[in-house]
Amino acid sequence: MRKIVIAGNWKMYKTQAESQEFLQGFLPSLEQTPQDRDVILCVPFTDLNVVSKNLHGSRVHLGAQNVHWEEFGAYTGEISGPMLTEVGVRYVIVGHSERRQYFGETDETVNLRIKAAQRYELIPILCVGETKQQRDAGETERLIINQLEKALVDVDQNKLVIAYEPIWAIGTGDTCEAKEANRVIGLIRSQLSNPNVPIQYGGSVKPNNIDEIMAQPEIDGALVGGASLEPESFSRIVNYKVLSPENTLKS
Ligand code: PGA
């Protein structure tokens, strides 16, 4: 049985005070959440400590949004694995398209960061996905296979989560059709040596599309940006409804 993993990615949003306010609204809604769903919040570095304290005793795991490959050193602006685990971080997003696009992240640095995460007992959430141009040019499959090949060199696939995030669907409200996301995620799974790696879909996941997304057989969870910032919308997402087979067929 593959795990269900739902992660919020707060990106560069929320001060410490705002993060505490969020948790007050969000944590009570988890009482209804089935136990087989892992819930993660990937928060900005300055929020990690306070969110860690506030999550104590809850079922939510703490996540960060980046990790450097060295244990320490002269790397201004970076953060290391031991610094993250010290404050209770368990997961870390690696290779998000915003890091690739704006901060020069490459498949090679993504690979270094994934291996470092695993070395320090953090579970990496590896993001892969194509641009609109690449999709229109019919390059989606080749690109994703290439991203996976490079990112996963010498990586332990027993301690890994993958997120398929088509770049054109991120923050645009333009969700990838659930069936198409299911197809690409099936392709990703076919490239892995461990078929039980949880594979999430990410890109404009919202309360009104989560049930259909989670009804797809290959999709094991979601990586949620904008809709993870409000307690009500993220609660609805983690408490997604399992559609009956008739509803799934209709969609
Ligand atoms: P979005 O972001 O849900 O706001 O589209 C997803 C992500 O970037 O992980």
PDB file of N, CA and C and ligand atoms in Angstrom, residues 9 11 96 98 165 169-172 202-206 223-227, ligand 1:
ATOM      1  N   ASN A   9       2.842  24.033   0.788  1.00  0.00           N
ATOM      2  CA  ASN A   9       4.090  24.760   0.521  1.00  0.00           C
ATOM      3  C   ASN A   9       3.765  26.243   0.664  1.00  0.00           C
ATOM      4  N   LYS A  11       5.760  28.710   0.573  1.00  0.00           N
ATOM      5  CA  LYS A  11       6.654  29.599  -0.184  1.00  0.00           C
ATOM      6  C   LYS A  11       7.101  30.753   0.717  1.00  0.00           C
ATOM      7  N   HIS A  96      12.085  22.596  -6.497  1.00  0.00           N
ATOM      8  CA  HIS A  96      10.840  23.258  -6.902  1.00  0.00           C
ATOM      9  C   HIS A  96      11.123  24.104  -8.144  1.00  0.00           C
ATOM     10  N   GLU A  98      10.268  26.969  -8.944  1.00  0.00           N
ATOM     11  CA  GLU A  98      10.643  28.373  -8.653  1.00  0.00           C
ATOM     12  C   GLU A  98      12.123  28.471  -8.303  1.00  0.00           C
ATOM     13  N   GLU A 165       4.740  18.502 -10.845  1.00  0.00           N
ATOM     14  CA  GLU A 165       4.185  19.854 -10.868  1.00  0.00           C
ATOM     15  C   GLU A 165       4.398  20.487 -12.245  1.00  0.00           C
ATOM     16  N   ALA A 169       0.851  25.028 -14.537  1.00  0.00           N
ATOM     17  CA  ALA A 169      -0.316  24.907 -13.648  1.00  0.00           C
ATOM     18  C   ALA A 169      -0.063  25.521 -12.276  1.00  0.00           C
ATOM     19  N   ILE A 170       1.182  25.964 -12.023  1.00  0.00           N
ATOM     20  CA  ILE A 170       1.512  26.470 -10.684  1.00  0.00           C
ATOM     21  C   ILE A 170       1.079  27.921 -10.540  1.00  0.00           C
ATOM     22  N   GLY A 171       0.207  28.154  -9.556  1.00  0.00           N
ATOM     23  CA  GLY A 171      -0.210  29.516  -9.225  1.00  0.00           C
ATOM     24  C   GLY A 171      -1.026  30.185 -10.318  1.00  0.00           C
ATOM     25  N   THR A 172      -1.481  29.431 -11.306  1.00  0.00           N
ATOM     26  CA  THR A 172      -2.176  30.034 -12.440  1.00  0.00           C
ATOM     27  C   THR A 172      -3.678  29.775 -12.391  1.00  0.00           C
ATOM     28  N   GLY A 202       0.934  18.504  -8.070  1.00  0.00           N
ATOM     29  CA  GLY A 202       0.913  19.887  -7.588  1.00  0.00           C
ATOM     30  C   GLY A 202       0.692  20.849  -8.729  1.00  0.00           C
ATOM     31  N   GLY A 203      -0.019  21.944  -8.447  1.00  0.00           N
ATOM     32  CA  GLY A 203      -0.307  22.954  -9.467  1.00  0.00           C
ATOM     33  C   GLY A 203      -1.779  23.305  -9.414  1.00  0.00           C
ATOM     34  N   SER A 204      -2.093  24.428  -8.707  1.00  0.00           N
ATOM     35  CA  SER A 204      -3.470  24.891  -8.565  1.00  0.00           C
ATOM     36  C   SER A 204      -4.416  23.841  -7.983  1.00  0.00           C
ATOM     37  N   VAL A 205      -3.913  23.096  -6.993  1.00  0.00           N
ATOM     38  CA  VAL A 205      -4.812  22.196  -6.251  1.00  0.00           C
ATOM     39  C   VAL A 205      -5.670  23.071  -5.336  1.00  0.00           C
ATOM     40  N   LYS A 206      -6.976  22.860  -5.394  1.00  0.00           N
ATOM     41  CA  LYS A 206      -7.923  23.697  -4.649  1.00  0.00           C
ATOM     42  C   LYS A 206      -8.994  22.805  -4.023  1.00  0.00           C
ATOM     43  N   LEU A 223       0.793  18.491  -3.544  1.00  0.00           N
ATOM     44  CA  LEU A 223       1.668  19.550  -3.041  1.00  0.00           C
ATOM     45  C   LEU A 223       0.919  20.848  -3.345  1.00  0.00           C
ATOM     46  N   VAL A 224       0.581  21.577  -2.288  1.00  0.00           N
ATOM     47  CA  VAL A 224      -0.403  22.652  -2.403  1.00  0.00           C
ATOM     48  C   VAL A 224       0.236  23.983  -2.034  1.00  0.00           C
ATOM     49  N   GLY A 225       0.222  24.934  -2.959  1.00  0.00           N
ATOM     50  CA  GLY A 225       0.771  26.257  -2.671  1.00  0.00           C
ATOM     51  C   GLY A 225      -0.307  27.173  -2.114  1.00  0.00           C
ATOM     52  N   GLY A 226      -0.872  28.017  -2.983  1.00  0.00           N
ATOM     53  CA  GLY A 226      -1.819  29.054  -2.565  1.00  0.00           C
ATOM     54  C   GLY A 226      -2.912  28.573  -1.618  1.00  0.00           C
ATOM     55  N   ALA A 227      -3.490  27.410  -1.907  1.00  0.00           N
ATOM     56  CA  ALA A 227      -4.618  26.943  -1.097  1.00  0.00           C
ATOM     57  C   ALA A 227      -4.181  26.372   0.260  1.00  0.00           C
TER      58      ALA A 227
HETATM   59  P1  PGA B   1      -0.066  26.391  -6.308  1.00  0.00           P
HETATM   60  O1  PGA B   1       1.479  26.031  -6.032  1.00  0.00           O
HETATM   61  O2  PGA B   1      -0.902  25.369  -5.549  1.00  0.00           O
HETATM   62  O3  PGA B   1      -0.235  27.772  -5.748  1.00  0.00           O
HETATM   63  O4  PGA B   1      -0.286  26.298  -7.772  1.00  0.00           O
HETATM   64  C1  PGA B   1       1.929  24.699  -6.023  1.00  0.00           C
HETATM   65  C2  PGA B   1       3.418  24.644  -5.762  1.00  0.00           C
HETATM   66  O5  PGA B   1       4.136  25.512  -6.264  1.00  0.00           O
HETATM   67  O6  PGA B   1       3.921  23.756  -5.057  1.00  0.00           O
END
